[in-house]
PDB file of C-alpha atoms in Angstrom:
ATOM      1  CA  UNK A   1       0.167   0.013   0.245  1.00 74.00           C
ATOM      2  CA  UNK A   2       1.615   2.956  -0.979  1.00 96.00           C
ATOM      3  CA  UNK A   3      -0.460   5.579  -0.019  1.00 97.00           C
ATOM      4  CA  UNK A   4      -3.466   5.777   3.014  1.00 98.00           C
ATOM      5  CA  UNK A   5      -6.854   7.176   1.681  1.00 98.00           C
ATOM      6  CA  UNK A   6      -9.736   8.679   3.463  1.00 98.00           C
ATOM      7  CA  UNK A   7      -7.335   9.293   6.926  1.00 98.00           C
ATOM      8  CA  UNK A   8      -6.927  11.992   8.937  1.00 98.00           C
ATOM      9  CA  UNK A   9      -3.188  14.010   9.691  1.00 98.00           C
ATOM     10  CA  UNK A  10      -2.303  15.655  12.439  1.00 98.00           C
ATOM     11  CA  UNK A  11      -0.792  19.115  10.939  1.00 98.00           C
ATOM     12  CA  UNK A  12       1.870  19.220  13.187  1.00 98.00           C
ATOM     13  CA  UNK A  13       4.813  17.197  13.186  1.00 98.00           C
ATOM     14  CA  UNK A  14       5.993  14.896  16.480  1.00 98.00           C
ATOM     15  CA  UNK A  15       9.466  16.303  16.896  1.00 98.00           C
ATOM     16  CA  UNK A  16      12.626  14.059  19.199  1.00 97.00           C
ATOM     17  CA  UNK A  17      16.253  14.395  19.579  1.00 97.00           C
ATOM     18  CA  UNK A  18      16.569  18.332  18.237  1.00 96.00           C
ATOM     19  CA  UNK A  19      14.642  17.423  15.285  1.00 97.00           C
ATOM     20  CA  UNK A  20      16.818  14.227  14.135  1.00 98.00           C
ATOM     21  CA  UNK A  21      14.110  11.954  14.404  1.00 98.00           C
ATOM     22  CA  UNK A  22      10.135  13.385  13.563  1.00 98.00           C
ATOM     23  CA  UNK A  23       6.803  11.838  12.588  1.00 98.00           C
ATOM     24  CA  UNK A  24       4.012  12.878  11.373  1.00 98.00           C
ATOM     25  CA  UNK A  25       0.461  11.324  12.921  1.00 98.00           C
ATOM     26  CA  UNK A  26      -2.101   9.631  10.631  1.00 98.00           C
ATOM     27  CA  UNK A  27      -5.411   8.348  11.594  1.00 98.00           C
ATOM     28  CA  UNK A  28      -7.400   5.521  10.574  1.00 98.00           C
ATOM     29  CA  UNK A  29     -11.348   5.696  10.068  1.00 97.00           C
ATOM     30  CA  UNK A  30     -11.466   2.495  12.584  1.00 96.00           C
ATOM     31  CA  UNK A  31      -9.235   5.251  15.036  1.00 96.00           C
ATOM     32  CA  UNK A  32      -5.833   3.197  14.731  1.00 97.00           C
ATOM     33  CA  UNK A  33      -2.896   5.254  13.868  1.00 97.00           C
ATOM     34  CA  UNK A  34       0.180   5.702  12.807  1.00 98.00           C
ATOM     35  CA  UNK A  35       3.133   7.467  12.549  1.00 98.00           C
ATOM     36  CA  UNK A  36       5.173   8.293   9.237  1.00 98.00           C
ATOM     37  CA  UNK A  37       8.664   9.457  10.244  1.00 98.00           C
ATOM     38  CA  UNK A  38      12.305  10.318   9.511  1.00 98.00           C
ATOM     39  CA  UNK A  39      15.061   9.558  11.729  1.00 98.00           C
ATOM     40  CA  UNK A  40      18.317  11.086  10.648  1.00 98.00           C
ATOM     41  CA  UNK A  41      21.889   9.686  11.714  1.00 98.00           C
ATOM     42  CA  UNK A  42      22.612   8.843  15.344  1.00 98.00           C
ATOM     43  CA  UNK A  43      21.829   6.769  18.343  1.00 98.00           C
ATOM     44  CA  UNK A  44      18.513   6.874  20.010  1.00 98.00           C
ATOM     45  CA  UNK A  45      16.563   5.388  22.591  1.00 98.00           C
ATOM     46  CA  UNK A  46      11.943   5.068  22.662  1.00 97.00           C
ATOM     47  CA  UNK A  47      10.049   3.675  25.004  1.00 97.00           C
ATOM     48  CA  UNK A  48       6.635   2.429  23.729  1.00 97.00           C
ATOM     49  CA  UNK A  49       3.129   2.349  25.300  1.00 97.00           C
ATOM     50  CA  UNK A  50       1.277   0.416  22.706  1.00 97.00           C
ATOM     51  CA  UNK A  51       2.771  -2.597  20.814  1.00 98.00           C
ATOM     52  CA  UNK A  52       4.763  -0.750  17.771  1.00 98.00           C
ATOM     53  CA  UNK A  53       5.341  -2.716  14.619  1.00 98.00           C
ATOM     54  CA  UNK A  54       7.872  -0.606  12.893  1.00 98.00           C
ATOM     55  CA  UNK A  55       7.837  -1.051   9.236  1.00 98.00           C
ATOM     56  CA  UNK A  56      11.586   0.461   7.660  1.00 98.00           C
ATOM     57  CA  UNK A  57      10.625   2.075   4.014  1.00 98.00           C
ATOM     58  CA  UNK A  58      14.354   2.727   3.267  1.00 98.00           C
ATOM     59  CA  UNK A  59      17.041   3.342   5.519  1.00 98.00           C
ATOM     60  CA  UNK A  60      20.294   1.491   7.205  1.00 98.00           C
ATOM     61  CA  UNK A  61      20.136   0.895  10.657  1.00 98.00           C
ATOM     62  CA  UNK A  62      20.295  -0.989  13.398  1.00 98.00           C
ATOM     63  CA  UNK A  63      18.083  -2.536  16.122  1.00 98.00           C
ATOM     64  CA  UNK A  64      18.331  -3.718  19.600  1.00 98.00           C
ATOM     65  CA  UNK A  65      14.844  -4.735  20.811  1.00 97.00           C
ATOM     66  CA  UNK A  66      13.773  -4.508  24.594  1.00 96.00           C
ATOM     67  CA  UNK A  67      15.275  -7.435  26.675  1.00 93.00           C
ATOM     68  CA  UNK A  68      17.801  -8.589  23.928  1.00 95.00           C
ATOM     69  CA  UNK A  69      21.657  -8.456  23.542  1.00 95.00           C
ATOM     70  CA  UNK A  70      21.604  -8.848  19.783  1.00 96.00           C
ATOM     71  CA  UNK A  71      21.729  -6.288  17.455  1.00 97.00           C
ATOM     72  CA  UNK A  72      19.324  -6.611  14.238  1.00 96.00           C
ATOM     73  CA  UNK A  73      20.827  -5.136  10.622  1.00 97.00           C
ATOM     74  CA  UNK A  74      18.461  -3.475   8.423  1.00 98.00           C
ATOM     75  CA  UNK A  75      19.522  -2.442   5.275  1.00 97.00           C
ATOM     76  CA  UNK A  76      17.025  -0.718   2.740  1.00 97.00           C
ATOM     77  CA  UNK A  77      13.665  -2.288   3.949  1.00 97.00           C
ATOM     78  CA  UNK A  78      12.645  -4.185   6.692  1.00 98.00           C
ATOM     79  CA  UNK A  79      10.492  -4.607   9.802  1.00 98.00           C
ATOM     80  CA  UNK A  80      10.348  -5.835  13.395  1.00 98.00           C
ATOM     81  CA  UNK A  81       7.581  -5.472  16.518  1.00 97.00           C
ATOM     82  CA  UNK A  82       8.615  -3.533  20.240  1.00 98.00           C
ATOM     83  CA  UNK A  83       6.688  -4.920  22.697  1.00 97.00           C
ATOM     84  CA  UNK A  84       4.194  -2.312  24.932  1.00 97.00           C
ATOM     85  CA  UNK A  85       5.988  -1.098  27.629  1.00 97.00           C
ATOM     86  CA  UNK A  86       9.124  -1.591  26.937  1.00 98.00           C
ATOM     87  CA  UNK A  87      11.991   0.241  25.676  1.00 97.00           C
ATOM     88  CA  UNK A  88      14.538  -0.459  22.401  1.00 98.00           C
ATOM     89  CA  UNK A  89      17.553   1.095  20.975  1.00 98.00           C
ATOM     90  CA  UNK A  90      18.213   2.566  17.249  1.00 98.00           C
ATOM     91  CA  UNK A  91      21.924   2.861  15.377  1.00 98.00           C
ATOM     92  CA  UNK A  92      20.732   5.245  12.546  1.00 98.00           C
ATOM     93  CA  UNK A  93      23.257   5.236   9.770  1.00 98.00           C
ATOM     94  CA  UNK A  94      21.285   6.583   6.994  1.00 98.00           C
ATOM     95  CA  UNK A  95      18.542   8.704   6.673  1.00 98.00           C
ATOM     96  CA  UNK A  96      15.435   6.193   7.817  1.00 98.00           C
ATOM     97  CA  UNK A  97      12.325   6.524   6.131  1.00 98.00           C
ATOM     98  CA  UNK A  98       9.578   4.343   8.264  1.00 98.00           C
ATOM     99  CA  UNK A  99       5.696   3.639   9.146  1.00 98.00           C
ATOM    100  CA  UNK A 100       5.077   2.864  12.563  1.00 98.00           C
ATOM    101  CA  UNK A 101       1.560   0.941  13.675  1.00 98.00           C
ATOM    102  CA  UNK A 102       0.545   0.861  16.843  1.00 98.00           C
ATOM    103  CA  UNK A 103      -1.171  -1.602  17.798  1.00 97.00           C
ATOM    104  CA  UNK A 104      -3.930  -2.210  20.756  1.00 93.00           C
ATOM    105  CA  UNK A 105      -3.775  -5.339  22.855  1.00 87.00           C
TER     106      UNK A 105
ATOM    107  CA  UNK B   1      -7.097  24.021  11.337  1.00 74.00           C
ATOM    108  CA  UNK B   2      -4.884  21.660  13.819  1.00 96.00           C
ATOM    109  CA  UNK B   3      -5.376  18.459  11.378  1.00 97.00           C
ATOM    110  CA  UNK B   4      -6.250  17.624   7.952  1.00 98.00           C
ATOM    111  CA  UNK B   5      -9.165  15.452   7.439  1.00 98.00           C
ATOM    112  CA  UNK B   6     -10.713  12.899   5.078  1.00 98.00           C
ATOM    113  CA  UNK B   7      -7.118  13.080   2.813  1.00 98.00           C
ATOM    114  CA  UNK B   8      -4.535  10.702   1.018  1.00 98.00           C
ATOM    115  CA  UNK B   9      -1.047  10.724   2.469  1.00 98.00           C
ATOM    116  CA  UNK B  10       1.592   9.113   0.357  1.00 98.00           C
ATOM    117  CA  UNK B  11       3.559   6.352   2.943  1.00 98.00           C
ATOM    118  CA  UNK B  12       7.183   7.143   1.548  1.00 98.00           C
ATOM    119  CA  UNK B  13       8.955  10.548   2.646  1.00 98.00           C
ATOM    120  CA  UNK B  14      10.005  12.698   0.193  1.00 98.00           C
ATOM    121  CA  UNK B  15      13.540  13.243   0.814  1.00 98.00           C
ATOM    122  CA  UNK B  16      16.083  16.284  -0.171  1.00 97.00           C
ATOM    123  CA  UNK B  17      19.981  17.471   1.624  1.00 97.00           C
ATOM    124  CA  UNK B  18      20.619  14.417   2.954  1.00 96.00           C
ATOM    125  CA  UNK B  19      17.494  13.918   5.208  1.00 97.00           C
ATOM    126  CA  UNK B  20      18.102  17.560   6.370  1.00 98.00           C
ATOM    127  CA  UNK B  21      14.695  18.148   4.400  1.00 98.00           C
ATOM    128  CA  UNK B  22      12.033  15.652   4.383  1.00 98.00           C
ATOM    129  CA  UNK B  23       8.294  15.933   3.819  1.00 98.00           C
ATOM    130  CA  UNK B  24       5.138  13.906   3.034  1.00 98.00           C
ATOM    131  CA  UNK B  25       2.588  14.375   0.601  1.00 98.00           C
ATOM    132  CA  UNK B  26      -1.193  14.982   1.613  1.00 98.00           C
ATOM    133  CA  UNK B  27      -3.945  15.220  -1.185  1.00 98.00           C
ATOM    134  CA  UNK B  28      -6.996  16.607  -0.780  1.00 98.00           C
ATOM    135  CA  UNK B  29     -10.463  15.504  -2.034  1.00 97.00           C
ATOM    136  CA  UNK B  30     -10.525  18.197  -4.321  1.00 96.00           C
ATOM    137  CA  UNK B  31      -6.815  17.300  -5.901  1.00 96.00           C
ATOM    138  CA  UNK B  32      -4.496  20.005  -4.380  1.00 97.00           C
ATOM    139  CA  UNK B  33      -1.631  19.005  -2.624  1.00 97.00           C
ATOM    140  CA  UNK B  34       0.211  19.818   0.555  1.00 98.00           C
ATOM    141  CA  UNK B  35       3.670  19.082   1.700  1.00 98.00           C
ATOM    142  CA  UNK B  36       3.993  18.604   5.414  1.00 98.00           C
ATOM    143  CA  UNK B  37       8.073  18.452   6.530  1.00 98.00           C
ATOM    144  CA  UNK B  38      11.137  19.281   8.290  1.00 98.00           C
ATOM    145  CA  UNK B  39      13.787  21.346   7.448  1.00 98.00           C
ATOM    146  CA  UNK B  40      17.223  21.074   9.861  1.00 98.00           C
ATOM    147  CA  UNK B  41      19.511  23.420  10.173  1.00 98.00           C
ATOM    148  CA  UNK B  42      21.680  24.055   7.105  1.00 98.00           C
ATOM    149  CA  UNK B  43      21.515  26.498   3.668  1.00 98.00           C
ATOM    150  CA  UNK B  44      18.827  25.750   1.171  1.00 98.00           C
ATOM    151  CA  UNK B  45      17.669  26.335  -2.335  1.00 98.00           C
ATOM    152  CA  UNK B  46      14.613  24.918  -3.506  1.00 97.00           C
ATOM    153  CA  UNK B  47      12.870  25.526  -7.167  1.00 97.00           C
ATOM    154  CA  UNK B  48       9.234  25.598  -7.219  1.00 97.00           C
ATOM    155  CA  UNK B  49       7.208  24.519 -10.406  1.00 97.00           C
ATOM    156  CA  UNK B  50       3.569  25.558  -9.126  1.00 97.00           C
ATOM    157  CA  UNK B  51       3.047  28.761  -7.286  1.00 98.00           C
ATOM    158  CA  UNK B  52       3.599  28.063  -2.972  1.00 98.00           C
ATOM    159  CA  UNK B  53       2.609  29.310   0.406  1.00 98.00           C
ATOM    160  CA  UNK B  54       4.887  28.394   2.902  1.00 98.00           C
ATOM    161  CA  UNK B  55       3.204  28.059   6.240  1.00 98.00           C
ATOM    162  CA  UNK B  56       6.337  27.771   9.123  1.00 98.00           C
ATOM    163  CA  UNK B  57       4.532  26.110  12.205  1.00 98.00           C
ATOM    164  CA  UNK B  58       7.530  26.384  14.568  1.00 98.00           C
ATOM    165  CA  UNK B  59      11.323  27.176  13.897  1.00 98.00           C
ATOM    166  CA  UNK B  60      14.006  30.341  13.284  1.00 98.00           C
ATOM    167  CA  UNK B  61      15.103  30.703   9.759  1.00 98.00           C
ATOM    168  CA  UNK B  62      15.586  33.083   6.989  1.00 98.00           C
ATOM    169  CA  UNK B  63      14.371  32.970   3.661  1.00 98.00           C
ATOM    170  CA  UNK B  64      15.269  35.009   0.241  1.00 98.00           C
ATOM    171  CA  UNK B  65      12.530  35.362  -2.301  1.00 97.00           C
ATOM    172  CA  UNK B  66      12.812  35.414  -5.488  1.00 96.00           C
ATOM    173  CA  UNK B  67      14.700  38.537  -7.277  1.00 93.00           C
ATOM    174  CA  UNK B  68      14.922  39.977  -3.547  1.00 95.00           C
ATOM    175  CA  UNK B  69      18.249  40.718  -2.244  1.00 95.00           C
ATOM    176  CA  UNK B  70      16.141  41.141   1.301  1.00 96.00           C
ATOM    177  CA  UNK B  71      16.141  37.777   3.863  1.00 97.00           C
ATOM    178  CA  UNK B  72      12.985  37.386   5.854  1.00 96.00           C
ATOM    179  CA  UNK B  73      13.457  36.208   9.434  1.00 97.00           C
ATOM    180  CA  UNK B  74      11.029  34.050  10.867  1.00 98.00           C
ATOM    181  CA  UNK B  75      11.226  33.197  14.383  1.00 97.00           C
ATOM    182  CA  UNK B  76       8.114  30.749  15.546  1.00 97.00           C
ATOM    183  CA  UNK B  77       5.427  31.075  12.925  1.00 97.00           C
ATOM    184  CA  UNK B  78       4.996  32.618   9.798  1.00 98.00           C
ATOM    185  CA  UNK B  79       4.145  32.742   5.962  1.00 98.00           C
ATOM    186  CA  UNK B  80       5.680  33.184   2.816  1.00 98.00           C
ATOM    187  CA  UNK B  81       4.350  33.010  -0.741  1.00 97.00           C
ATOM    188  CA  UNK B  82       6.607  31.566  -3.455  1.00 98.00           C
ATOM    189  CA  UNK B  83       6.175  32.453  -7.095  1.00 97.00           C
ATOM    190  CA  UNK B  84       5.707  29.884  -9.744  1.00 97.00           C
ATOM    191  CA  UNK B  85       8.887  28.704 -11.590  1.00 97.00           C
ATOM    192  CA  UNK B  86      11.287  30.037  -9.449  1.00 98.00           C
ATOM    193  CA  UNK B  87      14.093  29.720  -6.798  1.00 97.00           C
ATOM    194  CA  UNK B  88      14.306  30.411  -3.220  1.00 98.00           C
ATOM    195  CA  UNK B  89      17.112  30.186  -0.570  1.00 98.00           C
ATOM    196  CA  UNK B  90      16.377  29.438   3.377  1.00 98.00           C
ATOM    197  CA  UNK B  91      18.946  29.107   6.401  1.00 98.00           C
ATOM    198  CA  UNK B  92      17.489  27.227   8.924  1.00 98.00           C
ATOM    199  CA  UNK B  93      18.555  27.933  12.494  1.00 98.00           C
ATOM    200  CA  UNK B  94      16.526  25.340  14.574  1.00 98.00           C
ATOM    201  CA  UNK B  95      14.437  22.267  13.240  1.00 98.00           C
ATOM    202  CA  UNK B  96      11.395  23.842  11.249  1.00 98.00           C
ATOM    203  CA  UNK B  97       8.094  22.759  11.252  1.00 98.00           C
ATOM    204  CA  UNK B  98       6.692  23.361   7.737  1.00 98.00           C
ATOM    205  CA  UNK B  99       3.489  22.762   5.321  1.00 98.00           C
ATOM    206  CA  UNK B 100       3.593  23.741   1.929  1.00 98.00           C
ATOM    207  CA  UNK B 101       0.631  24.332  -0.208  1.00 98.00           C
ATOM    208  CA  UNK B 102       1.010  24.242  -4.001  1.00 98.00           C
ATOM    209  CA  UNK B 103      -1.487  26.560  -6.058  1.00 97.00           C
ATOM    210  CA  UNK B 104      -2.644  25.963  -8.932  1.00 93.00           C
ATOM    211  CA  UNK B 105      -2.723  29.450 -11.598  1.00 87.00           C
TER     212      UNK B 105
END
């Protein structure tokens, strides 16, 4: 799906890490939410409230999931899931385009 | 208007200047288009096809409009219009959140 139709988009960006990580919130007719974001090169840690499915649309990065000591490498496209109420780390090597889906459980 | 309703959002980002300028395209029911973007600190030059209305939602930057030698300063929010088929320059000082409207003439 290359575009989302009949959605609501929040105008103001979500801005983290001095703008090195930013996203826009998209709300679907069923009330579910995704963010479309960009991460520039850097090291980041994020916490989740809901479970998150992170789809990498383009970029080079490594990801450390909660409770893991391993780093997952993504070059190009990829996807990973982060449990609710947890923290994950990212080392972003090139500008990375992502779509994050928030999953109610 | 803090959000756009019943719109189409293109999933993939538009990426310029190694990701220091990025945006998402929003298409409205009447076929008109806006982009919601972020510019990180840096100096940029952009060319227009259609006439553009640039609304600055947050940020600090200066703008040089086509044919002008003057620099307009925006701190916080602001708006400027750029003619079709022209070039304008920006010096962005802090992460800047913007909404660009493309105006058919």
